[in-house]
Amino acid sequence: MSTDKIDMNDIRSYFAEKLEQHGATPRGVDWNSNGAQDTRFMQLARIIDRPERPYSLLDYGSGFGSFYDYLVNQGVRPQRYVGFDIVEGMVVKGRELHAGIEGVEFSQTDDNLPVCDYVVASGIFNIKLDTEYDTWTEYVIKTITRMNDLADRGFSVNFLTKYSDADHMRPDLYYADPGYLFDICKRRFSRNVAILHDYDLYDFTLLVRKKLD
Ligand SMILES: C[S@@+](CC[C@H](N)C(=O)[O-])C[C@H]1O[C@@H](n2cnc3c(N)ncnc32)[C@H](O)[C@@H]1O
């Protein structure tokens, strides 16, 4: 099965359009509300086990860097924050909103991303458009493998859940199987993996801890 079947330009256009329509707001990255975005951030941030120590963080699919702002508001600002997004407008907006802040950078390409203590990804796998389910699953595995390679201490990532109400499910969205992805992470990446599926949204978060010291 090949992930080359996925047209990333369609995904790119989808998110570029959201930003154009709604600007630098949660809707601009396709979230319904601030509240849900913060709830997701709170779960993802649980991978940062020693926030009192200086740490670096790669935000994979960063949008314009709202996760960085969340961490600053929580008083756990990373020493180095790298936001990566495939949409140029997101990267431009991220740079604009964080101009002059030391230790914050944005990239539009995956090629030279640095290994960081932590990698997080919020909402990057939800929109599959008309891609076949199995093809998208292959793409998810390939991408989380890349995140694992870039994470020294661990990574966290969220997905819409297959345990959603059937009458609300849409064919253009990807509803992941928590058990299946847990198994992949456990067998391939680390013995220490958690599924967080208790925060009242139709999604779940995986935490993959690689170092516990
Ligand atoms: C739902 S938005 C969330 C943005 C941000 N994580 C947040 O929560 O504010 C998903 C973002 O992921 C980006 N994205 C989607 N697929 C990606 C990929 N394979 N690599 C990098 N960025 C990606 C999109 O351009 C979009 O900005």
mmCIF file of C-alpha atoms and ligand atoms in Angstrom:
data_model
loop_
_atom_site.group_PDB
_atom_site.id
_atom_site.type_symbol
_atom_site.label_atom_id
_atom_site.label_comp_id
_atom_site.label_asym_id
_atom_site.label_seq_id
_atom_site.Cartn_x
_atom_site.Cartn_y
_atom_site.Cartn_z
ATOM 1 C CA MET A 1 0.000 0.000 0.000
ATOM 2 C CA SER A 2 1.410 3.376 -0.888
ATOM 3 C CA THR A 3 0.956 6.664 0.900
ATOM 4 C CA ASP A 4 1.890 8.377 -2.350
ATOM 5 C CA LYS A 5 -1.813 8.104 -3.168
ATOM 6 C CA ILE A 6 -2.442 10.964 -0.741
ATOM 7 C CA ASP A 7 -2.550 14.372 -2.339
ATOM 8 C CA MET A 8 -1.031 16.606 0.324
ATOM 9 C CA ASN A 9 -1.876 19.616 -1.823
ATOM 10 C CA ASP A 10 -5.561 18.997 -1.115
ATOM 11 C CA ILE A 11 -4.863 18.835 2.625
ATOM 12 C CA ARG A 12 -2.728 21.968 2.354
ATOM 13 C CA SER A 13 -5.469 23.863 0.495
ATOM 14 C CA TYR A 14 -8.050 22.775 3.066
ATOM 15 C CA PHE A 15 -6.113 24.296 5.983
ATOM 16 C CA ALA A 16 -4.918 27.336 4.004
ATOM 17 C CA GLU A 17 -8.554 28.154 3.293
ATOM 18 C CA LYS A 18 -9.494 27.868 6.994
ATOM 19 C CA LEU A 19 -6.772 30.339 7.884
ATOM 20 C CA GLU A 20 -7.901 32.746 5.160
ATOM 21 C CA GLN A 21 -11.532 32.543 6.323
ATOM 22 C CA HIS A 22 -11.018 32.788 10.074
ATOM 23 C CA GLY A 23 -7.543 34.293 10.659
ATOM 24 C CA ALA A 24 -5.437 33.507 13.724
ATOM 25 C CA THR A 25 -8.256 32.000 15.825
ATOM 26 C CA PRO A 26 -9.042 28.372 16.790
ATOM 27 C CA ARG A 27 -11.385 28.275 13.757
ATOM 28 C CA GLY A 28 -8.434 29.302 11.602
ATOM 29 C CA VAL A 29 -6.851 25.907 12.380
ATOM 30 C CA ASP A 30 -10.233 24.162 12.076
ATOM 31 C CA TRP A 31 -11.058 23.813 15.785
ATOM 32 C CA ASN A 32 -14.591 24.660 16.933
ATOM 33 C CA SER A 33 -13.670 26.515 20.095
ATOM 34 C CA ASN A 34 -10.916 27.728 22.419
ATOM 35 C CA GLY A 35 -12.156 25.367 25.117
ATOM 36 C CA ALA A 36 -11.726 22.189 23.076
ATOM 37 C CA GLN A 37 -8.319 23.337 21.805
ATOM 38 C CA ASP A 38 -7.133 23.940 25.393
ATOM 39 C CA THR A 39 -8.496 20.585 26.567
ATOM 40 C CA ARG A 40 -6.453 18.876 23.851
ATOM 41 C CA PHE A 41 -3.355 20.922 24.695
ATOM 42 C CA MET A 42 -3.677 19.960 28.359
ATOM 43 C CA GLN A 43 -3.574 16.249 27.427
ATOM 44 C CA LEU A 44 -0.682 16.653 24.987
ATOM 45 C CA ALA A 45 1.353 18.642 27.519
ATOM 46 C CA ARG A 46 1.305 15.652 29.879
ATOM 47 C CA ILE A 47 4.236 14.248 27.907
ATOM 48 C CA ILE A 48 6.408 17.049 29.378
ATOM 49 C CA ASP A 49 7.413 15.183 32.500
ATOM 50 C CA ARG A 50 10.068 17.569 33.822
ATOM 51 C CA PRO A 51 8.930 21.079 32.803
ATOM 52 C CA GLU A 52 11.147 22.647 35.484
ATOM 53 C CA ARG A 53 14.203 21.611 33.436
ATOM 54 C CA PRO A 54 14.969 23.492 30.197
ATOM 55 C CA TYR A 55 13.480 21.527 27.328
ATOM 56 C CA SER A 56 13.003 21.701 23.572
ATOM 57 C CA LEU A 57 9.759 20.938 21.789
ATOM 58 C CA LEU A 58 8.817 20.280 18.181
ATOM 59 C CA ASP A 59 5.170 21.033 17.342
ATOM 60 C CA TYR A 60 4.450 18.857 14.290
ATOM 61 C CA GLY A 61 1.560 20.506 12.408
ATOM 62 C CA SER A 62 1.839 23.602 14.573
ATOM 63 C CA GLY A 63 -0.574 25.916 12.812
ATOM 64 C CA PHE A 64 0.553 29.401 13.909
ATOM 65 C CA GLY A 65 1.949 28.195 17.233
ATOM 66 C CA SER A 66 -0.999 28.208 19.662
ATOM 67 C CA PHE A 67 0.515 25.353 21.642
ATOM 68 C CA TYR A 68 3.537 27.523 22.409
ATOM 69 C CA ASP A 69 1.189 30.265 23.705
ATOM 70 C CA TYR A 70 -0.622 27.674 25.812
ATOM 71 C CA LEU A 71 2.646 26.516 27.405
ATOM 72 C CA VAL A 72 3.679 30.107 28.168
ATOM 73 C CA ASN A 73 0.282 30.715 29.816
ATOM 74 C CA GLN A 74 0.786 27.599 31.916
ATOM 75 C CA GLY A 75 4.213 28.859 33.029
ATOM 76 C CA VAL A 76 6.104 25.997 31.351
ATOM 77 C CA ARG A 77 7.675 27.758 28.395
ATOM 78 C CA PRO A 78 10.105 25.639 26.361
ATOM 79 C CA GLN A 79 13.665 26.845 25.962
ATOM 80 C CA ARG A 80 13.403 26.026 22.268
ATOM 81 C CA TYR A 81 10.137 25.728 20.317
ATOM 82 C CA VAL A 82 10.087 24.607 16.684
ATOM 83 C CA GLY A 83 6.756 24.866 14.874
ATOM 84 C CA PHE A 84 6.471 22.852 11.654
ATOM 85 C CA ASP A 85 3.522 23.180 9.304
ATOM 86 C CA ILE A 86 3.013 22.289 5.645
ATOM 87 C CA VAL A 87 0.904 25.404 5.031
ATOM 88 C CA GLU A 88 2.978 28.467 4.210
ATOM 89 C CA GLY A 89 0.338 30.855 5.610
ATOM 90 C CA MET A 90 0.498 29.108 9.007
ATOM 91 C CA VAL A 91 4.270 29.446 9.147
ATOM 92 C CA VAL A 92 4.141 33.100 8.074
ATOM 93 C CA LYS A 93 1.469 33.872 10.695
ATOM 94 C CA GLY A 94 3.388 31.928 13.361
ATOM 95 C CA ARG A 95 6.528 33.967 12.671
ATOM 96 C CA GLU A 96 4.536 37.206 12.703
ATOM 97 C CA LEU A 97 2.796 36.434 16.014
ATOM 98 C CA HIS A 98 6.039 35.370 17.700
ATOM 99 C CA ALA A 99 8.441 37.849 16.136
ATOM 100 C CA GLY A 100 11.445 38.618 18.315
ATOM 101 C CA ILE A 101 10.811 35.860 20.849
ATOM 102 C CA GLU A 102 14.071 34.087 21.528
ATOM 103 C CA GLY A 103 14.020 30.322 21.029
ATOM 104 C CA VAL A 104 10.927 30.270 18.794
ATOM 105 C CA GLU A 105 11.209 29.240 15.154
ATOM 106 C CA PHE A 106 8.915 27.957 12.402
ATOM 107 C CA SER A 107 9.640 25.706 9.434
ATOM 108 C CA GLN A 108 7.601 24.754 6.391
ATOM 109 C CA THR A 109 9.656 21.683 5.550
ATOM 110 C CA ASP A 110 10.314 18.462 7.387
ATOM 111 C CA ASP A 111 13.826 18.021 5.937
ATOM 112 C CA ASN A 112 15.981 19.688 8.571
ATOM 113 C CA LEU A 113 13.859 19.430 11.677
ATOM 114 C CA PRO A 114 15.970 19.020 14.822
ATOM 115 C CA VAL A 115 15.648 16.183 17.310
ATOM 116 C CA CYS A 116 13.895 17.685 20.355
ATOM 117 C CA ASP A 117 13.139 16.461 23.863
ATOM 118 C CA TYR A 118 9.444 16.269 23.013
ATOM 119 C CA VAL A 119 7.350 16.171 19.858
ATOM 120 C CA VAL A 120 3.618 16.928 19.904
ATOM 121 C CA ALA A 121 0.980 16.817 17.154
ATOM 122 C CA SER A 122 -2.558 18.110 17.564
ATOM 123 C CA GLY A 123 -5.232 17.562 14.957
ATOM 124 C CA ILE A 124 -2.989 16.731 12.031
ATOM 125 C CA PHE A 125 -4.640 13.388 11.198
ATOM 126 C CA ASN A 126 -8.317 14.307 11.481
ATOM 127 C CA ILE A 127 -9.000 15.511 7.941
ATOM 128 C CA LYS A 128 -8.444 12.757 5.377
ATOM 129 C CA LEU A 129 -10.803 14.148 2.722
ATOM 130 C CA ASP A 130 -11.475 11.319 0.217
ATOM 131 C CA THR A 131 -8.384 9.221 1.028
ATOM 132 C CA GLU A 132 -9.131 5.518 1.652
ATOM 133 C CA TYR A 133 -9.139 4.588 5.365
ATOM 134 C CA ASP A 134 -6.280 2.047 5.082
ATOM 135 C CA THR A 135 -4.129 4.369 3.020
ATOM 136 C CA TRP A 136 -4.545 7.080 5.663
ATOM 137 C CA THR A 137 -3.652 4.584 8.406
ATOM 138 C CA GLU A 138 -0.387 3.805 6.570
ATOM 139 C CA TYR A 139 0.308 7.535 6.387
ATOM 140 C CA VAL A 140 -0.399 7.917 10.134
ATOM 141 C CA ILE A 141 2.066 5.138 10.963
ATOM 142 C CA LYS A 142 4.724 6.592 8.684
ATOM 143 C CA THR A 143 4.278 10.039 10.234
ATOM 144 C CA ILE A 144 4.305 8.925 13.875
ATOM 145 C CA THR A 145 7.434 6.908 13.073
ATOM 146 C CA ARG A 146 9.010 10.155 11.907
ATOM 147 C CA MET A 147 7.829 11.875 15.113
ATOM 148 C CA ASN A 148 9.361 9.073 17.151
ATOM 149 C CA ASP A 149 12.678 9.545 15.329
ATOM 150 C CA LEU A 150 12.615 13.252 16.188
ATOM 151 C CA ALA A 151 11.701 12.780 19.865
ATOM 152 C CA ASP A 152 14.389 12.145 22.452
ATOM 153 C CA ARG A 153 12.247 11.919 25.609
ATOM 154 C CA GLY A 154 8.852 11.224 24.072
ATOM 155 C CA PHE A 155 5.966 12.340 21.911
ATOM 156 C CA SER A 156 2.211 12.885 22.166
ATOM 157 C CA VAL A 157 -0.407 12.926 19.443
ATOM 158 C CA ASN A 158 -4.193 13.078 19.244
ATOM 159 C CA PHE A 159 -6.809 11.511 16.956
ATOM 160 C CA LEU A 160 -10.548 11.466 16.517
ATOM 161 C CA THR A 161 -11.818 8.200 17.975
ATOM 162 C CA LYS A 162 -13.609 5.343 16.277
ATOM 163 C CA TYR A 163 -15.791 5.318 19.461
ATOM 164 C CA SER A 164 -17.721 8.329 18.162
ATOM 165 C CA ASP A 165 -21.513 8.402 17.723
ATOM 166 C CA ALA A 166 -22.179 6.792 14.345
ATOM 167 C CA ASP A 167 -24.754 9.391 13.318
ATOM 168 C CA HIS A 168 -22.200 12.189 13.748
ATOM 169 C CA MET A 169 -19.373 10.532 11.827
ATOM 170 C CA ARG A 170 -18.300 12.005 8.477
ATOM 171 C CA PRO A 171 -16.627 10.249 5.557
ATOM 172 C CA ASP A 172 -13.995 12.980 5.133
ATOM 173 C CA LEU A 173 -12.693 12.542 8.706
ATOM 174 C CA TYR A 174 -10.361 9.851 10.058
ATOM 175 C CA TYR A 175 -11.544 8.010 13.171
ATOM 176 C CA ALA A 176 -8.582 6.122 14.576
ATOM 177 C CA ASP A 177 -8.612 2.860 16.491
ATOM 178 C CA PRO A 178 -6.947 3.543 19.888
ATOM 179 C CA GLY A 179 -6.116 -0.108 20.550
ATOM 180 C CA TYR A 180 -4.481 -0.608 17.181
ATOM 181 C CA LEU A 181 -2.281 2.489 17.459
ATOM 182 C CA PHE A 182 -1.411 1.687 21.080
ATOM 183 C CA ASP A 183 -0.154 -1.698 19.900
ATOM 184 C CA ILE A 184 1.977 -0.138 17.142
ATOM 185 C CA CYS A 185 3.517 2.376 19.575
ATOM 186 C CA LYS A 186 4.134 -0.231 22.243
ATOM 187 C CA ARG A 187 5.775 -2.726 19.909
ATOM 188 C CA ARG A 188 7.772 -0.260 17.805
ATOM 189 C CA PHE A 189 8.579 2.797 19.921
ATOM 190 C CA SER A 190 8.521 2.290 23.684
ATOM 191 C CA ARG A 191 7.387 0.074 26.551
ATOM 192 C CA ASN A 192 5.824 3.137 28.152
ATOM 193 C CA VAL A 193 2.709 4.174 26.269
ATOM 194 C CA ALA A 194 -0.579 5.645 27.544
ATOM 195 C CA ILE A 195 -3.957 6.120 25.910
ATOM 196 C CA LEU A 196 -5.862 9.106 27.331
ATOM 197 C CA HIS A 197 -9.475 8.685 26.378
ATOM 198 C CA ASP A 198 -11.208 10.247 29.366
ATOM 199 C CA TYR A 199 -11.566 13.941 28.555
ATOM 200 C CA ASP A 200 -15.049 14.103 27.107
ATOM 201 C CA LEU A 201 -14.213 14.926 23.488
ATOM 202 C CA TYR A 202 -14.585 12.573 20.544
ATOM 203 C CA ASP A 203 -10.882 12.049 20.516
ATOM 204 C CA PHE A 204 -7.993 10.480 22.371
ATOM 205 C CA THR A 205 -4.314 11.197 22.984
ATOM 206 C CA LEU A 206 -1.383 8.802 22.891
ATOM 207 C CA LEU A 207 1.639 9.478 25.100
ATOM 208 C CA VAL A 208 4.840 7.653 24.153
ATOM 209 C CA ARG A 209 7.501 8.014 26.848
ATOM 210 C CA LYS A 210 11.003 7.033 25.799
ATOM 211 C CA LYS A 211 13.011 8.201 28.823
ATOM 212 C CA LEU A 212 11.804 8.229 32.400
ATOM 213 C CA ASP A 213 14.814 9.723 34.207
HETATM 214 C C1 LIG B 1 -6.272 21.139 13.104
HETATM 215 S S1 LIG B 1 -4.849 22.100 12.703
HETATM 216 C C2 LIG B 1 -4.139 22.271 14.321
HETATM 217 C C3 LIG B 1 -2.984 23.233 14.429
HETATM 218 C C4 LIG B 1 -2.306 23.253 15.796
HETATM 219 N N1 LIG B 1 -1.706 21.962 16.090
HETATM 220 C C5 LIG B 1 -3.294 23.650 16.877
HETATM 221 O O1 LIG B 1 -3.827 22.762 17.542
HETATM 222 O O2 LIG B 1 -3.527 24.861 17.031
HETATM 223 C C6 LIG B 1 -3.752 20.953 11.899
HETATM 224 C C7 LIG B 1 -2.535 21.589 11.281
HETATM 225 O O3 LIG B 1 -1.674 20.536 10.841
HETATM 226 C C8 LIG B 1 -1.118 20.886 9.595
HETATM 227 N N2 LIG B 1 -0.743 19.624 8.964
HETATM 228 C C9 LIG B 1 -1.560 18.671 8.461
HETATM 229 N N3 LIG B 1 -0.853 17.621 8.031
HETATM 230 C C10 LIG B 1 0.457 17.903 8.280
HETATM 231 C C11 LIG B 1 1.682 17.210 8.066
HETATM 232 N N4 LIG B 1 1.724 16.012 7.516
HETATM 233 N N5 LIG B 1 2.823 17.802 8.439
HETATM 234 C C12 LIG B 1 2.807 19.021 9.007
HETATM 235 N N6 LIG B 1 1.697 19.754 9.221
HETATM 236 C C13 LIG B 1 0.529 19.179 8.872
HETATM 237 C C14 LIG B 1 -2.202 21.695 8.904
HETATM 238 O O4 LIG B 1 -1.683 22.552 7.928
HETATM 239 C C15 LIG B 1 -2.819 22.469 10.090
HETATM 240 O O5 LIG B 1 -2.209 23.714 10.262
#
